[in-house]
Coordinates of C-alpha atoms and ligand atoms in Angstrom, one line a residue:
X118 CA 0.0 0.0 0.0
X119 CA 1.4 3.3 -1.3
X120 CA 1.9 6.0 1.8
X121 CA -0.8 8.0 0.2
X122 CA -3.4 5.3 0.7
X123 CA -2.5 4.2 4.0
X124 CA -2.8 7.8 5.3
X125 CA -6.1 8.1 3.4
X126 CA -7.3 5.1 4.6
X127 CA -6.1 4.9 7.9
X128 CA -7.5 9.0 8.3
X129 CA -11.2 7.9 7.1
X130 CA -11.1 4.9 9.7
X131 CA -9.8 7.1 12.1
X132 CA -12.7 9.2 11.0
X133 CA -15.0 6.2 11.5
X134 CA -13.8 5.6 14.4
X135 CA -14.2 8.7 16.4
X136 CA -17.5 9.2 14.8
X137 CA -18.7 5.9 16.7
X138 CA -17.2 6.7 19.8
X139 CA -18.9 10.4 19.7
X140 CA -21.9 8.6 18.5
X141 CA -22.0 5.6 21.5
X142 CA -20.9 8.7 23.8
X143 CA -24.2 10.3 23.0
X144 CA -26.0 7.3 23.6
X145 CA -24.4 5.6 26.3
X146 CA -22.8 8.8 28.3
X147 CA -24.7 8.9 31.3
X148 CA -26.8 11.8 32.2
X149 CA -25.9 14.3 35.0
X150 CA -27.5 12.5 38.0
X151 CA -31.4 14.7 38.0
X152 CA -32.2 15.5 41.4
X153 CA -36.2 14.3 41.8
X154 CA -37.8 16.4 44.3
X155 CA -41.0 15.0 45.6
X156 CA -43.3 17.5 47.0
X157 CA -43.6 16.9 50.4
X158 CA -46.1 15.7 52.6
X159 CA -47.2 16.2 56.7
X160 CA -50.0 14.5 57.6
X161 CA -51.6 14.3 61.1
X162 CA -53.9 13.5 63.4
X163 CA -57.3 15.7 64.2
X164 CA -57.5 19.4 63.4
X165 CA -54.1 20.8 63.9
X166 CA -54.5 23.4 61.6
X167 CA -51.0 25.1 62.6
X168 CA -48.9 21.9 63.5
X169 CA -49.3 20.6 59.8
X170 CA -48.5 23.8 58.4
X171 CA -45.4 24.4 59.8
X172 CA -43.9 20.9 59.6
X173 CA -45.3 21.3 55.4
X174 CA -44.0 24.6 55.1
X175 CA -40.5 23.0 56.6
X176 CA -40.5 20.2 54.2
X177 CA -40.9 22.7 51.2
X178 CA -37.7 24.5 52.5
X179 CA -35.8 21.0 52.4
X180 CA -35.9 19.9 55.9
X181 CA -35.7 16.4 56.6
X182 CA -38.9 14.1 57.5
X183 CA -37.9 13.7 60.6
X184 CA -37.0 17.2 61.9
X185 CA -40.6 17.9 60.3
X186 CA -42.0 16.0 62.5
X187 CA -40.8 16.8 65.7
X188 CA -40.8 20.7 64.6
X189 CA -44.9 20.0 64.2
X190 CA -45.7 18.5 66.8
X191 CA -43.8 20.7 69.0
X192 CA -46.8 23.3 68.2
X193 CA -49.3 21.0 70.0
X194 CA -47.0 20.5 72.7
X195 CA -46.4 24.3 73.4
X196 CA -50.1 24.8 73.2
X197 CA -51.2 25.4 76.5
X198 CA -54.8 25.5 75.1
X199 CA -54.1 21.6 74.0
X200 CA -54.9 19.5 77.1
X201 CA -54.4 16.5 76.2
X202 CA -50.4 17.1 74.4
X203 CA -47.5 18.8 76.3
X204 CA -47.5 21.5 78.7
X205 CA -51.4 21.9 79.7
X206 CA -51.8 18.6 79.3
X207 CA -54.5 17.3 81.6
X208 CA -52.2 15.2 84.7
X209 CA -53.1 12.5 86.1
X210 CA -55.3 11.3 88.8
X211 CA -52.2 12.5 91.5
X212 CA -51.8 16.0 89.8
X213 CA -48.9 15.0 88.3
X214 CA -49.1 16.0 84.1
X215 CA -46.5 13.0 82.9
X216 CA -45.6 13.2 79.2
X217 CA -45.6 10.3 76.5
X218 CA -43.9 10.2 73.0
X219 CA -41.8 8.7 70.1
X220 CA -40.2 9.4 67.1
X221 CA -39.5 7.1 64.2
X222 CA -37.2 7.6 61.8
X223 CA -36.7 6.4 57.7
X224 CA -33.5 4.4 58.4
X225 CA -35.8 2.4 61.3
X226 CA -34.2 3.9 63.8
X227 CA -36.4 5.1 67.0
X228 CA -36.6 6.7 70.3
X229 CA -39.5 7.0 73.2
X230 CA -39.9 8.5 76.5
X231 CA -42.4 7.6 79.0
X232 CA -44.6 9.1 82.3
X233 CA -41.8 12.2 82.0
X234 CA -42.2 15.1 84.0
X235 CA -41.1 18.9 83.8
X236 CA -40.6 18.7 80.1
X237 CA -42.6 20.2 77.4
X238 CA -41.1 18.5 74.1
X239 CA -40.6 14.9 74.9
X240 CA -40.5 14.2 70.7
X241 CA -37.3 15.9 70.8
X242 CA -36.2 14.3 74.0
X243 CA -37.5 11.0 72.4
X244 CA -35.3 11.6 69.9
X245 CA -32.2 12.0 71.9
X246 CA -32.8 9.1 73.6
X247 CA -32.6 7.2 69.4
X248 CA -29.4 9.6 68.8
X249 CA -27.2 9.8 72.1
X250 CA -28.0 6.7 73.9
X251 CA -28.3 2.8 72.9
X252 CA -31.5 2.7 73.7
X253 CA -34.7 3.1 72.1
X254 CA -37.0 3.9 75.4
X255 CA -36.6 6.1 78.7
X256 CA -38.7 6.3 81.6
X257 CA -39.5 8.5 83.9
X258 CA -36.4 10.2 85.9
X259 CA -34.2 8.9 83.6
X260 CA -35.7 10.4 80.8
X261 CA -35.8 13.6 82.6
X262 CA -32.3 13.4 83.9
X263 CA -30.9 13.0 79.9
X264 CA -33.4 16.0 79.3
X265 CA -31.5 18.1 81.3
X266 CA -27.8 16.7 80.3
X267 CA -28.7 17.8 76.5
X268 CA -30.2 21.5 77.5
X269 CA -33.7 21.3 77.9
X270 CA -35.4 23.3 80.5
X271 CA -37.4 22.5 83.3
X272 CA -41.0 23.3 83.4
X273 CA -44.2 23.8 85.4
X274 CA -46.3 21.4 82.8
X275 CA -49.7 21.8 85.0
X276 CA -51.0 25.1 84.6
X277 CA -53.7 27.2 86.0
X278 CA -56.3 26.1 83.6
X279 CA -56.1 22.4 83.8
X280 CA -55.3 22.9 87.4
X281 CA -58.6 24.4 87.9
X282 CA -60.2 21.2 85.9
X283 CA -58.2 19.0 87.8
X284 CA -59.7 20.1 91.5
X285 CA -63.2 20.1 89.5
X286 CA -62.5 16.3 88.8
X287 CA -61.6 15.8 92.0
X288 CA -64.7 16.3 93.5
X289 CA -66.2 13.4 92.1
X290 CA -62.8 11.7 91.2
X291 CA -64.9 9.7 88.5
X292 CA -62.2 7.6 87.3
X293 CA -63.5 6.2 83.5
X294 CA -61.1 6.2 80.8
X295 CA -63.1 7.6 77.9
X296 CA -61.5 9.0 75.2
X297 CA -64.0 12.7 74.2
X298 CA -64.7 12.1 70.6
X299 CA -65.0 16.3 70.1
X300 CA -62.0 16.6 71.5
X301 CA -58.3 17.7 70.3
X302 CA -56.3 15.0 71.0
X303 CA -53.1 13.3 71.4
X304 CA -50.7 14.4 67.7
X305 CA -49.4 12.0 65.6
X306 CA -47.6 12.9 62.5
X307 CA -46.3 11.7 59.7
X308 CA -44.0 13.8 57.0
X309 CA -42.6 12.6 53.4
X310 CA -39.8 15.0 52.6
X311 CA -38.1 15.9 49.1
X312 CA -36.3 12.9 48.8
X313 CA -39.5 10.8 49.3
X314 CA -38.1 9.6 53.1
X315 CA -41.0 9.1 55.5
X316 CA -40.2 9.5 59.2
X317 CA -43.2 10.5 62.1
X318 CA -43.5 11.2 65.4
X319 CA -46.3 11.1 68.1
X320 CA -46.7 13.1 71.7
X321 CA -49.4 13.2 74.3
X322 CA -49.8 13.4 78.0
X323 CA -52.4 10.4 77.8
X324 CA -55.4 10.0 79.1
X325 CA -56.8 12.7 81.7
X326 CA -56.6 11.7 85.3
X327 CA -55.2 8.3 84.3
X328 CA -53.7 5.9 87.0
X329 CA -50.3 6.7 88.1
X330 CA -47.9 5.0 85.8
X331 CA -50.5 4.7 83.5
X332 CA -48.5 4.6 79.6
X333 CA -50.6 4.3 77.0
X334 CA -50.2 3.2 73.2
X335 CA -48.3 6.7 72.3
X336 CA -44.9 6.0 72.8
X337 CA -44.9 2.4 71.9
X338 CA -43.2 2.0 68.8
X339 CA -45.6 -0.4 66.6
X340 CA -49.1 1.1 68.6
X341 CA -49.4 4.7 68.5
X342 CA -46.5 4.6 65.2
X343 CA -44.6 2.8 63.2
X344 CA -42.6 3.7 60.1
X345 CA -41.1 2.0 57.1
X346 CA -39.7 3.7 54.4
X347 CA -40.2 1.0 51.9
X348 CA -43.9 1.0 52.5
X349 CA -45.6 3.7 54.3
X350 CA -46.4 5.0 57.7
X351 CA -49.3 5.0 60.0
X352 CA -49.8 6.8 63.5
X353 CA -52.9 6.4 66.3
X354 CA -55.3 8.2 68.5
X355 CA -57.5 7.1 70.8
X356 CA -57.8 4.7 74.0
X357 CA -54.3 3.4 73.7
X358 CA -55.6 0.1 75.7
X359 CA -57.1 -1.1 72.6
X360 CA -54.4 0.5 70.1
X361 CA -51.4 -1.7 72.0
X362 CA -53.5 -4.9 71.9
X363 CA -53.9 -4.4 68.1
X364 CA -50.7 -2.9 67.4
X365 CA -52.1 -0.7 65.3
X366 CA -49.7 0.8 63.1
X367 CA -47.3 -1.9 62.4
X368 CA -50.4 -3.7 60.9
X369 CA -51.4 -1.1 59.2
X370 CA -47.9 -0.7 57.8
X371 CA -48.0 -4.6 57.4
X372 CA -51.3 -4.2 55.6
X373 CA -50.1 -1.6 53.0
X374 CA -47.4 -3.8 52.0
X375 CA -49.5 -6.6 51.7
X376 CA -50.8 -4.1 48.3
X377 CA -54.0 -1.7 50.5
X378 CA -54.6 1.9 50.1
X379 CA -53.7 3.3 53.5
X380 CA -57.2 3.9 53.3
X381 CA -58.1 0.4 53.5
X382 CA -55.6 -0.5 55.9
X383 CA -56.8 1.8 58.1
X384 CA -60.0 0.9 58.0
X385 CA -59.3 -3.4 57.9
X386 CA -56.8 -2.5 61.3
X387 CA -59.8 -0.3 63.0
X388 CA -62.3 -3.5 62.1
X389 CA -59.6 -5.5 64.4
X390 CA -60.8 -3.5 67.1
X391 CA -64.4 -3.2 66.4
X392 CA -64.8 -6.8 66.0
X393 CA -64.5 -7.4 69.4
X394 CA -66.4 -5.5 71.3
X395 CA -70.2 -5.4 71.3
X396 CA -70.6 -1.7 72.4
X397 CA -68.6 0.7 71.2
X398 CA -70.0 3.9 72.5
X399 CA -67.2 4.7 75.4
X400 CA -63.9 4.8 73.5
X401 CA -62.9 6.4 69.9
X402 CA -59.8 4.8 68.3
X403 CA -58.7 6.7 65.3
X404 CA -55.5 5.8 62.9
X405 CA -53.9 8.3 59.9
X406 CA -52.0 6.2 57.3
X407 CA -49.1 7.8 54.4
X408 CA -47.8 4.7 51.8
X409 CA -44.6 5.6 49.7
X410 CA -46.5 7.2 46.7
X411 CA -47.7 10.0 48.9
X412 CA -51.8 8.4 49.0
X413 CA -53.3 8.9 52.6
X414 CA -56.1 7.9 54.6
X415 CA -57.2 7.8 57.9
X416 CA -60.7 5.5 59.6
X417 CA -61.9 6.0 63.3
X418 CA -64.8 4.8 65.4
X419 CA -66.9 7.8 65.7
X420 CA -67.4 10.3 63.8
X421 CA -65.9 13.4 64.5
X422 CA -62.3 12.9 63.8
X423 CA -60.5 14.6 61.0
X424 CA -56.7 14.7 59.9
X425 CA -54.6 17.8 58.5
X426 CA -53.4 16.7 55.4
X427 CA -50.4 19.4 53.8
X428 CA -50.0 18.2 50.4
X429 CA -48.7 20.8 46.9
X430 CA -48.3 23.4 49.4
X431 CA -52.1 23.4 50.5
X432 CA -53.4 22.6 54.2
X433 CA -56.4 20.9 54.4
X434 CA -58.7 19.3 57.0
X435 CA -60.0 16.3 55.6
X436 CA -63.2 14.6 58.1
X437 CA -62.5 11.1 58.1
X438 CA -64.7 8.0 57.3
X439 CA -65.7 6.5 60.7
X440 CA -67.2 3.0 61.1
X441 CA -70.2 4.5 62.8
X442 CA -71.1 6.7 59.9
X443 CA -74.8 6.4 59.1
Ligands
SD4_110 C1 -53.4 7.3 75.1 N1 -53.7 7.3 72.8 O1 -52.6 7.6 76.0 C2 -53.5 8.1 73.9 C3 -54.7 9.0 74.2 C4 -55.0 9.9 73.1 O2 -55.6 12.0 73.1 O3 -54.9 9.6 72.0 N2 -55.5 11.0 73.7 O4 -54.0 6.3 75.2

């Protein structure tokens, strides 16, 4: 082969060559990664207008699911008009207001707090108790005690309001625990953030003028909430007697990966409840359910009970379905 052709020859496969390699770069080159923001969603139990908002509002900054959460439903438990959450929390049947609550996180991780005193945001204690110790659950003294090691104040959580209702129960010291169906109860929330993570927390000071070490289904992780981030998450209200002997919403979250709607979960985990008991007319249950696609639904036993739901940036109360409906 003269020089001529080779150069010729070897220049137009060279040609060829680079040609297909800029041509399989354009197809197989892969893309910049593309960030997929979700919108985010806080969902939550009864009317909490405010709470939803700002844990939604925090999400569409970029917050995490989890800081969401606790930021929420720190609202409710700052709200001394709330007396069944936080600081004006109705105490119990000693006059002593002790505070229930835990967090769960979209890693799996969780942390709970039980019958504390002097503390006004046990989520966020709850959730020291996941981050700095090896534990998932404090009680009591102890929980206070690691309150006060990681800054949190002390409070007077009984104030002059449910003090005055306290001395009016205790002239008949009627001792029934019923749930009020109108009332706003204990907060359980669940947030999605912007990378699609779901994470929830739930706080209450129980049930009023409930037996001295009386703990109810709020802080048990499983009863009053349970998280997976594969699936969904689902969060309770309610007489927490008949939430922890359901475990309501583990089997909710077990129900939704068995392919229900959180709707239906809901409603097939409430029917657990329903099923066995022949009167229903002294205690409300009510569950709130999230699945990984952002769908949501919530079922009680009365009617009466709503959820906030805060979903394309708008708040809404939605009244839930209730087995009772006529
Ligand atoms: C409890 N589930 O301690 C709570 C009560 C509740 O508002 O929801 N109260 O049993």
């Amino acid at each position: 082969m003269k020089r001529r052709d080779f150069i010729t020859k070897s220049t137009k496969a060279g040609v060829a060559l680079s040609l297909g390699a800029t041509l399989m770069a354009c197809v197989e080159k892969p893309k910049s990664p593309m960030i997929h923001r979700k919108q985010p969603i806080a969902l939550c139990t009864w009317g909490f207008v405010n709470a939803n908002l700002v844990a939604g509002k925090a999400l569409d900054q970029g917050i995490s699911a989890l800081d969401a959460a606790i930021k929420g439903v720190a609202i409710e438990e700052e709200n001394l008009k709330n007396t069944t959450v936080g600081k004006g929390g109705a105490p119990d049947r000693e006059g002593n207001v002790t505070l229930d609550a835990c967090i769960m996180d979209s890693n799996g991780d969780c942390g709970a707090v039980v019958c504390v005193e002097n503390i006004t945001n046990v989520a966020a204690l709850a959730r020291i108790v996941m981050e700095k110790t090896p534990h998932v659950m404090l009680a009591g003294s102890g929980a206070e005690e690691l309150a006060y090691k990681y800054g949190f104040q002390k409070e007077q959580l009984l104030t002059e309001s449910s003090n005055k209702a306290y001395q009016e129960w205790l002239e008949t010291s009627e001792y029934k625990p019923i749930i009020n169906i109108e009332n706003h109860d204990t907060i359980g929330m669940l947030c999605m953030d912007q990378n699609g993570d779901i994470a929830g927390a739930c706080t209450t000071s129980g049930l009023s003028y409930k037996m001295k070490g009386r703990v109810g289904d709020s802080p048990i992780i499983g009863a009053g909430l349970f998280i997976d981030n594969e699936i969904g998450g689902a969060a309770a209200t309610g007489l927490g007697e008949e939430i922890m002997k359901n475990v309501g919403s583990f089997l909710i979250v077990e129900l939704m990966r068995q392919g229900k709607s959180p709707q239906e979960a809901c409603e097939e985990a409430l029917k657990r409840i329903t099923s066995k008991h022949e009167k229903l007319d002294h205690f409300q249950v009510a569950y709130i359910a999230m699945n990984k696609a952002g769908e949501t639904g919530s079922y009680c036993i009365h009617p009466g009970f709503a959820r906030m739901e805060y979903k394309n940036s708008i708040n809404t109360r939605v009244a839930s379905k209730a087995y009772l409906d006529v």
